[in-house]
Amino acid sequence: MDVRMFTVGPVQENSYLLRREGATEALLVDPGDEAPRLLGTIDALGVDLKAILLTHCHFDHIGAVAPVARATGAPVYCPRGEVGILQDIMAYVPWPGFGPFESWDPEHTVSGGETLHLAGLEIEVVSTPGHSPDHVTYALAGEAPPLLFSGDVLFQSSVGRTDLPGADHATLMASIAVLLDRFDDETVVHPGHMGLTTLGRERASNPFLSELTGS
């Protein structure tokens, strides 16, 4: 797999461009900001962007959706319960000084349980609410190693914040428990902030997971 991480915007959000090594089709996960940078890489690689996948609709994960979708023609897959946020982004930006961001009407919705076949990849959509009401994680379980694009559910030695509207700590921990139960320790976690990690590393050392792991 060829996975390229772009840390973008004032909140330092991670966007991911992924494809099979050398493939001409690619996917983009959570284009949060800096559309010219993302589009420049897509153009430089000469790839056809087949879809934009959103884990959730906080502004730092969707700020570049509209310009990237318009420029590439790629359809947007949005968590069903958060479509209204994508359609009216600035109404949901809680702090001054961010944006302006352009809203977008997504072409597809997901809610967990779907299997997507895009750009030659098989992607499981896993419902992982808690940080946001309808957050999802995208899993490429058939790869070696398996990959998770976890948005703001799980980080290196941390977890997603639950002090935002619609968030809930117990729900978030239940979502993380689902990921730990379903996927192997070598699964590489591509989070929405900070660096890459693995489920095994977080199971063993993440202090926020002690209530799940008994450590």
Tab-separated table of C-alpha atoms in Angstrom:
chain	number	residue	atom	x	y	z
A	1	MET	CA	0.000	0.000	0.000
A	2	ASP	CA	1.040	3.559	-0.713
A	3	VAL	CA	-0.379	5.726	2.082
A	4	ARG	CA	0.619	9.392	2.248
A	5	MET	CA	-0.168	11.476	5.304
A	6	PHE	CA	-0.686	15.242	5.084
A	7	THR	CA	-0.878	17.170	8.336
A	8	VAL	CA	-2.983	20.187	7.431
A	9	GLY	CA	-4.589	23.287	8.854
A	10	PRO	CA	-4.277	25.146	12.149
A	11	VAL	CA	-5.486	22.134	14.169
A	12	GLN	CA	-2.837	19.872	12.564
A	13	GLU	CA	-5.300	17.301	11.236
A	14	ASN	CA	-4.084	14.271	9.289
A	15	SER	CA	-5.466	13.678	5.799
A	16	TYR	CA	-4.530	10.470	3.977
A	17	LEU	CA	-4.146	9.681	0.283
A	18	LEU	CA	-4.057	5.923	-0.253
A	19	ARG	CA	-3.744	3.526	-3.150
A	20	ARG	CA	-2.133	0.245	-4.049
A	21	GLU	CA	1.543	0.759	-4.860
A	22	GLY	CA	1.765	2.136	-8.385
A	23	ALA	CA	-2.013	2.146	-8.921
A	24	THR	CA	-3.681	4.895	-10.936
A	25	GLU	CA	-6.730	5.115	-8.641
A	26	ALA	CA	-6.679	6.506	-5.115
A	27	LEU	CA	-8.838	7.470	-2.145
A	28	LEU	CA	-8.647	10.477	0.156
A	29	VAL	CA	-9.608	10.286	3.833
A	30	ASP	CA	-10.628	13.416	5.783
A	31	PRO	CA	-9.403	16.340	3.653
A	32	GLY	CA	-9.461	18.877	6.460
A	33	ASP	CA	-7.685	21.860	4.941
A	34	GLU	CA	-5.038	22.995	2.435
A	35	ALA	CA	-6.889	21.882	-0.697
A	36	PRO	CA	-4.164	23.186	-3.063
A	37	ARG	CA	-1.574	20.994	-1.345
A	38	LEU	CA	-3.772	17.903	-1.557
A	39	LEU	CA	-4.729	18.561	-5.168
A	40	GLY	CA	-1.110	19.231	-6.066
A	41	THR	CA	-0.094	15.789	-4.856
A	42	ILE	CA	-3.001	14.128	-6.656
A	43	ASP	CA	-1.955	15.892	-9.873
A	44	ALA	CA	1.742	15.124	-9.381
A	45	LEU	CA	1.017	11.416	-8.926
A	46	GLY	CA	-1.346	11.401	-11.901
A	47	VAL	CA	-3.980	9.442	-9.984
A	48	ASP	CA	-7.733	9.379	-10.442
A	49	LEU	CA	-9.385	10.146	-7.101
A	50	LYS	CA	-12.257	7.668	-6.841
A	51	ALA	CA	-13.747	8.796	-3.515
A	52	ILE	CA	-13.418	11.061	-0.496
A	53	LEU	CA	-14.089	9.197	2.761
A	54	LEU	CA	-15.062	11.121	5.903
A	55	THR	CA	-14.728	9.642	9.373
A	56	HIS	CA	-16.762	12.463	10.905
A	57	CYS	CA	-17.714	16.057	10.228
A	58	HIS	CA	-15.833	18.250	12.653
A	59	PHE	CA	-14.596	21.234	10.679
A	60	ASP	CA	-10.916	20.291	10.879
A	61	HIS	CA	-11.658	17.062	8.980
A	62	ILE	CA	-13.878	18.472	6.222
A	63	GLY	CA	-12.620	21.983	5.475
A	64	ALA	CA	-11.185	21.011	2.071
A	65	VAL	CA	-13.971	18.638	0.976
A	66	ALA	CA	-15.742	21.061	-1.355
A	67	PRO	CA	-12.725	22.291	-3.356
A	68	VAL	CA	-11.215	18.815	-3.662
A	69	ALA	CA	-14.520	17.210	-4.651
A	70	ARG	CA	-15.227	19.910	-7.193
A	71	ALA	CA	-11.763	19.734	-8.752
A	72	THR	CA	-11.611	15.946	-8.982
A	73	GLY	CA	-15.251	14.918	-9.367
A	74	ALA	CA	-14.734	12.374	-6.566
A	75	PRO	CA	-17.909	11.407	-4.693
A	76	VAL	CA	-18.012	12.063	-0.965
A	77	TYR	CA	-18.917	9.351	1.562
A	78	CYS	CA	-20.216	10.976	4.751
A	79	PRO	CA	-21.482	9.512	8.061
A	80	ARG	CA	-25.252	9.541	7.724
A	81	GLY	CA	-25.979	11.236	11.033
A	82	GLU	CA	-23.569	14.095	10.300
A	83	VAL	CA	-24.660	15.063	6.787
A	84	GLY	CA	-26.260	18.259	8.071
A	85	ILE	CA	-22.900	19.463	9.383
A	86	LEU	CA	-21.202	19.000	6.014
A	87	GLN	CA	-24.094	20.862	4.383
A	88	ASP	CA	-23.688	23.882	6.690
A	89	ILE	CA	-20.116	23.753	8.004
A	90	MET	CA	-19.756	27.247	9.391
A	91	ALA	CA	-22.829	26.870	11.582
A	92	TYR	CA	-20.896	24.162	13.461
A	93	VAL	CA	-17.520	25.867	13.854
A	94	PRO	CA	-17.455	26.519	17.620
A	95	TRP	CA	-14.560	28.980	17.764
A	96	PRO	CA	-13.865	32.248	15.911
A	97	GLY	CA	-10.946	32.513	13.544
A	98	PHE	CA	-11.407	29.249	11.636
A	99	GLY	CA	-12.537	29.132	8.027
A	100	PRO	CA	-14.462	30.182	6.116
A	101	PHE	CA	-15.132	26.671	4.825
A	102	GLU	CA	-17.453	25.783	1.978
A	103	SER	CA	-20.326	23.361	2.577
A	104	TRP	CA	-20.999	20.304	0.414
A	105	ASP	CA	-23.835	17.851	-0.274
A	106	PRO	CA	-22.369	14.332	-0.037
A	107	GLU	CA	-23.113	11.820	-2.783
A	108	HIS	CA	-23.177	8.821	-0.417
A	109	THR	CA	-23.731	8.129	3.262
A	110	VAL	CA	-22.352	5.415	5.545
A	111	SER	CA	-23.279	4.386	9.063
A	112	GLY	CA	-21.237	1.245	9.747
A	113	GLY	CA	-21.627	-2.300	8.472
A	114	GLU	CA	-21.036	-1.435	4.809
A	115	THR	CA	-18.251	-2.839	2.663
A	116	LEU	CA	-17.011	-0.421	0.024
A	117	HIS	CA	-15.164	-1.501	-3.123
A	118	LEU	CA	-13.272	1.544	-4.335
A	119	ALA	CA	-9.958	2.062	-6.159
A	120	GLY	CA	-9.336	-1.686	-6.137
A	121	LEU	CA	-9.612	-1.806	-2.333
A	122	GLU	CA	-12.096	-3.478	-0.006
A	123	ILE	CA	-12.983	-1.180	2.875
A	124	GLU	CA	-15.069	-2.088	5.899
A	125	VAL	CA	-17.013	0.755	7.501
A	126	VAL	CA	-17.098	0.350	11.296
A	127	SER	CA	-19.412	2.429	13.459
A	128	THR	CA	-17.275	4.130	16.135
A	129	PRO	CA	-19.312	6.918	17.764
A	130	GLY	CA	-18.342	8.720	20.936
A	131	HIS	CA	-16.104	11.552	19.773
A	132	SER	CA	-18.918	12.584	17.450
A	133	PRO	CA	-22.431	11.171	17.161
A	134	ASP	CA	-22.021	9.100	13.973
A	135	HIS	CA	-18.232	8.725	13.678
A	136	VAL	CA	-17.003	5.825	11.549
A	137	THR	CA	-13.648	4.078	11.078
A	138	TYR	CA	-12.497	2.752	7.705
A	139	ALA	CA	-10.754	-0.626	7.914
A	140	LEU	CA	-8.669	-2.397	5.279
A	141	ALA	CA	-8.575	-5.687	7.143
A	142	GLY	CA	-7.408	-7.771	4.183
A	143	GLU	CA	-4.102	-5.943	3.817
A	144	ALA	CA	-0.789	-6.976	5.356
A	145	PRO	CA	-0.591	-5.344	7.794
A	146	PRO	CA	-4.240	-4.377	8.232
A	147	LEU	CA	-4.972	-0.651	8.244
A	148	LEU	CA	-7.423	1.497	10.174
A	149	PHE	CA	-8.285	5.100	9.383
A	150	SER	CA	-9.678	5.959	12.788
A	151	GLY	CA	-10.334	9.689	12.652
A	152	ASP	CA	-10.497	10.997	16.214
A	153	VAL	CA	-11.294	7.758	18.037
A	154	LEU	CA	-7.831	6.554	19.026
A	155	PHE	CA	-4.425	8.264	19.109
A	156	GLN	CA	-0.903	7.491	20.247
A	157	SER	CA	-1.283	7.160	24.026
A	158	SER	CA	-4.581	9.038	23.949
A	159	VAL	CA	-8.202	8.914	22.805
A	160	GLY	CA	-10.632	11.330	21.207
A	161	ARG	CA	-11.974	14.186	23.293
A	162	THR	CA	-15.510	13.877	24.590
A	163	ASP	CA	-16.201	17.436	25.767
A	164	LEU	CA	-17.751	18.511	22.457
A	165	PRO	CA	-21.480	18.555	21.589
A	166	GLY	CA	-22.746	15.062	20.842
A	167	ALA	CA	-19.721	13.346	22.385
A	168	ASP	CA	-19.859	10.722	25.129
A	169	HIS	CA	-16.962	9.028	26.926
A	170	ALA	CA	-18.664	5.679	27.601
A	171	THR	CA	-19.741	5.445	23.965
A	172	LEU	CA	-16.207	6.245	22.783
A	173	MET	CA	-14.693	3.556	24.995
A	174	ALA	CA	-17.212	1.025	23.698
A	175	SER	CA	-16.184	1.937	20.143
A	176	ILE	CA	-12.508	1.450	20.957
A	177	ALA	CA	-13.357	-1.902	22.530
A	178	VAL	CA	-14.944	-2.932	19.226
A	179	LEU	CA	-11.737	-2.085	17.348
A	180	LEU	CA	-9.560	-3.951	19.851
A	181	ASP	CA	-11.824	-6.984	19.638
A	182	ARG	CA	-12.179	-7.089	15.846
A	183	PHE	CA	-8.670	-6.308	14.630
A	184	ASP	CA	-5.244	-7.790	15.327
A	185	ASP	CA	-2.508	-6.102	17.334
A	186	GLU	CA	-0.383	-5.489	14.222
A	187	THR	CA	-3.137	-3.375	12.691
A	188	VAL	CA	-1.700	0.044	11.847
A	189	VAL	CA	-3.808	2.933	13.111
A	190	HIS	CA	-3.846	6.074	10.959
A	191	PRO	CA	-5.328	8.654	13.336
A	192	GLY	CA	-6.764	12.081	12.694
A	193	HIS	CA	-4.022	13.767	14.732
A	194	MET	CA	-0.471	12.908	15.815
A	195	GLY	CA	1.527	10.000	14.414
A	196	LEU	CA	0.814	6.435	13.362
A	197	THR	CA	0.507	3.684	15.935
A	198	THR	CA	-0.720	0.080	16.191
A	199	LEU	CA	-3.568	-1.485	18.114
A	200	GLY	CA	-1.053	-3.658	19.963
A	201	ARG	CA	0.942	-0.661	21.132
A	202	GLU	CA	-2.160	1.119	22.365
A	203	ARG	CA	-3.530	-2.003	24.019
A	204	ALA	CA	-0.259	-2.392	25.925
A	205	SER	CA	0.566	1.177	26.847
A	206	ASN	CA	-2.295	3.641	26.321
A	207	PRO	CA	-3.279	4.819	29.814
A	208	PHE	CA	-6.796	5.696	28.668
A	209	LEU	CA	-7.455	2.070	27.735
A	210	SER	CA	-6.722	0.585	31.163
A	211	GLU	CA	-10.436	0.229	31.867
A	212	LEU	CA	-10.716	-1.945	28.751
A	213	THR	CA	-7.520	-3.973	29.034
A	214	GLY	CA	-7.317	-4.358	32.809
A	215	SER	CA	-3.737	-3.068	32.810
